[in-house]
Coordinates of C-alpha atoms in Angstrom, one line a residue:
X13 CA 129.3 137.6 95.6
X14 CA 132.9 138.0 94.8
X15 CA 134.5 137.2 91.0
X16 CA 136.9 134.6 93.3
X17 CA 134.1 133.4 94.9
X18 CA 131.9 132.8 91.8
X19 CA 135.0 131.0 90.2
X20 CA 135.3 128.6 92.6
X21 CA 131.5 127.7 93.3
X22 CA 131.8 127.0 89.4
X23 CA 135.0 125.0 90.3
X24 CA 133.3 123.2 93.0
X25 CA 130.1 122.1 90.7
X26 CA 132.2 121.4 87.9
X27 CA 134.4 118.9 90.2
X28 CA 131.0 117.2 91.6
X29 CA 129.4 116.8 88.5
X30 CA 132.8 115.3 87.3
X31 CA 132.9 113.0 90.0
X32 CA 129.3 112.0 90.0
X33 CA 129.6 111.3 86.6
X34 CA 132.5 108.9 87.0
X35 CA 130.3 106.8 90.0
X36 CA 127.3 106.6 87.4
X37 CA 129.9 104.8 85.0
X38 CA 131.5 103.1 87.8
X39 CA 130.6 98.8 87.0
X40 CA 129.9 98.6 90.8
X41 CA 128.2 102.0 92.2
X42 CA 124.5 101.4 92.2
X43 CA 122.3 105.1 92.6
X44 CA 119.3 104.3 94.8
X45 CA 116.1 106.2 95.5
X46 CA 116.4 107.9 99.5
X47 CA 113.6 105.1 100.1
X48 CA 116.1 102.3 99.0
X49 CA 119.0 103.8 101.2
X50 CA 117.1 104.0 104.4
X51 CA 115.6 100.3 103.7
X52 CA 119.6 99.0 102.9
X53 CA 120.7 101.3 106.6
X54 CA 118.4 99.6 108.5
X55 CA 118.7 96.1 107.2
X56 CA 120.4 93.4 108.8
X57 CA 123.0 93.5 106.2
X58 CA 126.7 94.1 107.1
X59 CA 126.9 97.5 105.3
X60 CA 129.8 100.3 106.1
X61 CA 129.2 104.1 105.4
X62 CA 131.1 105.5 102.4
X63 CA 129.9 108.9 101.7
X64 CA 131.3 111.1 99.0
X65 CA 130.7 114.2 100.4
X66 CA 132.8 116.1 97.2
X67 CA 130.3 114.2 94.8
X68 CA 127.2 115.6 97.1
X69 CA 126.5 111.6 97.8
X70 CA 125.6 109.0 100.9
X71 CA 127.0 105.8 100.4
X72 CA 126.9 102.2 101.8
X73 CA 129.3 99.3 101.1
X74 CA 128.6 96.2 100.8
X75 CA 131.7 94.3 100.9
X76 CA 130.1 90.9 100.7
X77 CA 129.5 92.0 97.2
X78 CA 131.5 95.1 96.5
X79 CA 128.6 96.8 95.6
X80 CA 128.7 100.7 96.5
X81 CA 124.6 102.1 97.4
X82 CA 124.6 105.7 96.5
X83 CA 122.2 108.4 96.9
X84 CA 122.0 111.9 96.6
X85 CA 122.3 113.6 100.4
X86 CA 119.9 116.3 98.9
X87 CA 117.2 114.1 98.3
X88 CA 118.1 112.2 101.2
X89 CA 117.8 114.6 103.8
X90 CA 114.2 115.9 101.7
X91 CA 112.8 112.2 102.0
X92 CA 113.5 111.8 106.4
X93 CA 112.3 115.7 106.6
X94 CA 109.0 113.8 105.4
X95 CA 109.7 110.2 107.0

C-alpha cells in the first residue's frame, strides 16, 4: 500500500467516524440492533430508505415521526448472512 493510499484510507475513517459521531448526537437518529432494522423493513410502517453510505450506515425514515433508524451495514449484512 501506497503513502497516498494510506492517507486517504485514514481520511476516509476519519470522515466516517466524524459523521457517525454527529448521527449519535443527532436529537432524532435512533442506532438500532440489525434485528431491530429488519423487524422496522418489514413492518407495515410507511418507512423510506436513507442510507449513509459515507458514515458506513442503513437507514429508515420515518416521516410520520421524523425519526431516522440507523444501523451499522457491517453488522447488518453479518446478522441476514445468519438469518
Amino acid at each position: 500500500m501506497t503513502s497516498a493510499n494510506l492517507y486517504a484510507d485514514q481520511a476516509h475513517e476519519r470522515l466516517r467516524s466524524e459523521r457517525r459521531r454527529y448521527l449519535r448526537s443527532h436529537p432524532n437518529s435512533r442506532f438500532v440492533a440489525a434485528e431491530v432494522f429488519c423487524d422496522l423493513a418489514v413492518s407495515a410502517r410507511q418507512l423510506e430508505r436513507m442510507d449513509d453510505h459515507a458514515a458506513g450506515l442503513r437507514g429508515l425514515f420515518d416521516p410520520a415521526t421524523g425519526e431516522h433508524y440507523l444501523t451499522e451495514d457491517v453488522e447488518l449484512f453479518d446478522h441476514q448472512a445468519f438469518a
